[in-house]
Coordinates of C-alpha atoms in Angstrom, one line a residue:
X47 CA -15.7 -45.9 37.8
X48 CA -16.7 -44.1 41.2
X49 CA -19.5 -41.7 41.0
X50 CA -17.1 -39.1 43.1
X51 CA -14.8 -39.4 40.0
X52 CA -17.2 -39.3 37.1
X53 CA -18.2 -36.2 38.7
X54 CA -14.6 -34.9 39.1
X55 CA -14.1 -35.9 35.4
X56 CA -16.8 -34.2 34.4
X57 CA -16.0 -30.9 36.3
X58 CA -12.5 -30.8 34.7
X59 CA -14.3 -31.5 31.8
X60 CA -15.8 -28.1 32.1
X61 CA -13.6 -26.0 33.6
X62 CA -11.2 -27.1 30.3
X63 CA -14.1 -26.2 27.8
X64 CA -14.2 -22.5 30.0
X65 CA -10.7 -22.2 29.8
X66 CA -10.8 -22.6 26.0
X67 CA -13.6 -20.7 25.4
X68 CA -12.5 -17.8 27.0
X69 CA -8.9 -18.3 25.5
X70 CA -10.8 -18.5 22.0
X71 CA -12.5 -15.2 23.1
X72 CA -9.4 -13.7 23.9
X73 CA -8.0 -14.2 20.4
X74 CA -11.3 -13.2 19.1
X75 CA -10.8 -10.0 20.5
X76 CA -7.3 -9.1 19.8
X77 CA -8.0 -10.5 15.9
X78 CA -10.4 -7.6 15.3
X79 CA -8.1 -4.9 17.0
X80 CA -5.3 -6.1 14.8
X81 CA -5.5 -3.9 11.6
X82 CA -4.1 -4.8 8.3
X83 CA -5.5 -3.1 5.2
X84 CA -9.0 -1.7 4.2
X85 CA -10.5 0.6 2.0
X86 CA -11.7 4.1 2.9
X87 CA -13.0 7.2 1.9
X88 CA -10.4 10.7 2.1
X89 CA -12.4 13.4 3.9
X90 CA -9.9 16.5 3.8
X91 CA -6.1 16.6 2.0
X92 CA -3.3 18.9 3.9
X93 CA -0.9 19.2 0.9
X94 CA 1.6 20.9 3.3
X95 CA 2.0 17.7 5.4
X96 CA 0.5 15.3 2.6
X97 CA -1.6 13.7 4.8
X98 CA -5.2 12.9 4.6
X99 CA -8.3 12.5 7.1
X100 CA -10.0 9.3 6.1
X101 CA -13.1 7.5 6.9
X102 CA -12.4 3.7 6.8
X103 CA -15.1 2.5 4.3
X104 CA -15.7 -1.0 6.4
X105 CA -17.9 -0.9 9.3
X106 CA -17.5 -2.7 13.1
X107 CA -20.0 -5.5 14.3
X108 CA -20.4 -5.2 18.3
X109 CA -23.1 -7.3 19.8
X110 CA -25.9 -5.9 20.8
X111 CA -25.2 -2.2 18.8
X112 CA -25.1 -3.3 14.8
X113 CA -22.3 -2.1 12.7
X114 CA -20.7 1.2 13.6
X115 CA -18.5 3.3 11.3
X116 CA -14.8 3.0 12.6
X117 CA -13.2 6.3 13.9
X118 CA -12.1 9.2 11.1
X119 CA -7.9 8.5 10.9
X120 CA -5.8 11.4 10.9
X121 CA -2.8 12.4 9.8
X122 CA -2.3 9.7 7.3
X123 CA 0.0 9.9 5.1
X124 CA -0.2 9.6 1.2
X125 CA 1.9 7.8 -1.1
X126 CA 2.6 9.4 -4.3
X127 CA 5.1 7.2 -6.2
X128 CA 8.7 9.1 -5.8
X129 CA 12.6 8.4 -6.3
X130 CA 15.8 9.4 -7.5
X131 CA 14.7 12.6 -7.0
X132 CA 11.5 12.8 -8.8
X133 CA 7.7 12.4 -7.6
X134 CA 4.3 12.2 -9.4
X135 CA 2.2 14.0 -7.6
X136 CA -1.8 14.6 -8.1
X137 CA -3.8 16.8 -6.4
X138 CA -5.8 14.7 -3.7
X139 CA -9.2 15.9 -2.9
X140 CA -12.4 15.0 -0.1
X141 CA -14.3 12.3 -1.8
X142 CA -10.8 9.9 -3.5
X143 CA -11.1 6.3 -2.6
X144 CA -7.9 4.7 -1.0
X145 CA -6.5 1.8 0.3
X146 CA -5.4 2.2 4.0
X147 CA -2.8 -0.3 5.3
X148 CA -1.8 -0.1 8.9
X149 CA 1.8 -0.4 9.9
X150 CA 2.7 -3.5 12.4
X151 CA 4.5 -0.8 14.4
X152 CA 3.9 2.9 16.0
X153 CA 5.0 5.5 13.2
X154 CA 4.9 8.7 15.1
X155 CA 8.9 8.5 15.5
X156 CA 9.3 7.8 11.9
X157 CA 7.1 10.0 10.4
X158 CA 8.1 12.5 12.5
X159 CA 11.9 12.6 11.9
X160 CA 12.5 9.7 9.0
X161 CA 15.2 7.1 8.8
X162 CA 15.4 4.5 11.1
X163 CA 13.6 4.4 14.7
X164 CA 11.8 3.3 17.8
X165 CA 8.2 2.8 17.8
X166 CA 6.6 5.6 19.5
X167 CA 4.5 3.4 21.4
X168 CA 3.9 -0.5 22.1
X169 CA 0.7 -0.5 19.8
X170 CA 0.3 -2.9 16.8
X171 CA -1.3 -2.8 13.9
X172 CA -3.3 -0.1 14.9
X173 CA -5.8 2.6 13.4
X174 CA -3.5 5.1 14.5
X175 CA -0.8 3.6 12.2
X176 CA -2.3 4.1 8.5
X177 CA -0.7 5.1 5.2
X178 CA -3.5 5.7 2.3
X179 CA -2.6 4.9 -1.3
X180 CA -4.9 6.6 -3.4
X181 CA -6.7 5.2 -6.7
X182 CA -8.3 2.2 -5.3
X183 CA -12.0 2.3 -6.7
X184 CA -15.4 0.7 -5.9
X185 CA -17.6 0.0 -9.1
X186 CA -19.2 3.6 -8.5
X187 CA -15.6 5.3 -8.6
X188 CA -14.8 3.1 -11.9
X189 CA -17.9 4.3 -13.2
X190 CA -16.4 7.9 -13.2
X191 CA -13.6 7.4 -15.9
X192 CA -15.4 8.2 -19.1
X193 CA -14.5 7.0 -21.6
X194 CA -12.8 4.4 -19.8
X195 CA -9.4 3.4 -19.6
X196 CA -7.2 2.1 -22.9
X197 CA -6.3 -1.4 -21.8
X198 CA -3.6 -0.8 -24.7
X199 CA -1.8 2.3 -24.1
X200 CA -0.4 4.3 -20.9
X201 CA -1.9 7.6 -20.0
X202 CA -2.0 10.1 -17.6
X203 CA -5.7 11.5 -17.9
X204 CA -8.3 13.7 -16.1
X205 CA -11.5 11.1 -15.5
X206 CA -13.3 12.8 -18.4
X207 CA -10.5 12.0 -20.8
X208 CA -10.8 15.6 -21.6
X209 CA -6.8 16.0 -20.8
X210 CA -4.4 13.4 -21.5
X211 CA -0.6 12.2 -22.7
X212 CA -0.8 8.9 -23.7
X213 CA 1.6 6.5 -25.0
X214 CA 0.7 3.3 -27.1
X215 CA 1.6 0.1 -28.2
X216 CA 3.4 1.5 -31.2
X217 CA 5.4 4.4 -29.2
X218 CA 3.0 6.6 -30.4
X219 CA 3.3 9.6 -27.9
X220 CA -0.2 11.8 -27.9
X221 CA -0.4 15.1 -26.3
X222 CA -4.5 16.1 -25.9
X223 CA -6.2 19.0 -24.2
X224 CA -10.1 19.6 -25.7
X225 CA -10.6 22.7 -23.4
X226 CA -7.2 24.1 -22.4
X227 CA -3.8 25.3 -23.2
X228 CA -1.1 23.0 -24.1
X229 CA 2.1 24.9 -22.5
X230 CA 5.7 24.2 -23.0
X231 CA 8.4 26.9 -21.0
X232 CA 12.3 27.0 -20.2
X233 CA 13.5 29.5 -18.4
X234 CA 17.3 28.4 -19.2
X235 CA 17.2 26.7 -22.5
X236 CA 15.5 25.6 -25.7
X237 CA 12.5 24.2 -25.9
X238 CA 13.3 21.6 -29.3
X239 CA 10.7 20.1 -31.3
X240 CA 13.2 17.8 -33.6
X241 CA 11.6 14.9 -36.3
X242 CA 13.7 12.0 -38.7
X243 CA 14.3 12.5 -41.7
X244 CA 11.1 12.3 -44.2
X245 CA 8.5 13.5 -41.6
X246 CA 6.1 15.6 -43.6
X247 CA 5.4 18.1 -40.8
X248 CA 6.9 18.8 -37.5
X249 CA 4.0 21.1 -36.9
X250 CA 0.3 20.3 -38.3
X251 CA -2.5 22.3 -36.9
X252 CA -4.8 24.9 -38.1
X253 CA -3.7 27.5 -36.1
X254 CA 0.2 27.7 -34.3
X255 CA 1.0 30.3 -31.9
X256 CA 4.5 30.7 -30.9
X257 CA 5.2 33.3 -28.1
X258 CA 9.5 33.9 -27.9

């Protein structure tokens, strides 16, 4: 082979390997703009617009300047589980752990008005783009439930376990406050407390108020 085309060979050789470098820098690049889901830290709760302000609670590596926290998201909004005309709500405050995941597509449109529509703008998977689902925890936020959770029963507690309705595996239905009221109310109707047959006490407490 000719020296002139060894040389040649050699210089496509290169300009190939720049090619693909750059190429795999290219990727590289549009890889770490292209969002999917991370945790993150709420920072404020608007409970007119259920949105939060969240700092993302995974930090960026840029060459030459470390890791840098990721821009506060705004307007994010919060899922509370809903349907069929019913919501669970809870009241959201500065300091709850979430789980942000970024829509492939602008939201402003959506969020905006509902149903279906265009993206507002060409971006994907972008910061902009967040929901938050609150209740994700690090070890510190699990740390806070005390006592911690019954593996066998369903509750809906305060983290102290102060307040809690909980129902078990035998369909056992408990009904606790240790520092507050325990308040029933119908404006239209009856309140009923009804038991089977053989129950040796509908009410059993030391001391029963009942306010008509």
């Amino acid at each position: 082979m000719s020296d002139d085309l060894t040389t040649k060979l050699q210089e496509l050789d290169a300009a190939v390997d720049d090619d693909e470098a750059a190429l795999n820098a290219a990727l590289d690049a549009q890889r770490l703009n292209l969002h999917t889901s991370m945790p993150g830290t709420v920072t404020s709760y608007d409970p007119g617009t259920q949105t939060v302000q969240v700092q993302p609670g995974i930090q960026r590596l840029f060459r030459g300047q470390g890791a840098v926290d990721l821009p506060k998201l705004v307007d994010v909004p919060v899922f509370f589980p809903r349907g069929g005309g019913f919501v669970l709500s809870f009241p959201v405050q500065a300091g709850d752990e979430c789980l942000l995941v970024f829509s492939e597509r602008a939201i402003d449109f959506w969020w905006k008005n509902g149903g279906s529509q265009l993206p507002s703008e060409l971006r994907t998977h972008d910061l902009s783009d967040a929901f938050a689902f609150v209740g994700f925890s690090s070890n510190p936020g699990v740390a806070k439930v005390s006592p911690g959770l019954d593996p066998s029963a369903v509750e809906l507690r305060s983290l102290d376990g102060q307040a809690k309705i909980q129902i078990d595996g035998s369909q056992n239905i408990t009904v606790q406050s240790n520092t507050g009221d325990i308040t029933a109310s119908s404006a239209t109707g009856m309140i009923k407390l009804n038991a089977q047959p053989g129950a040796t006490s509908l009410l059993d407490r030391k001391s029963t108020r009942l306010n008509s």
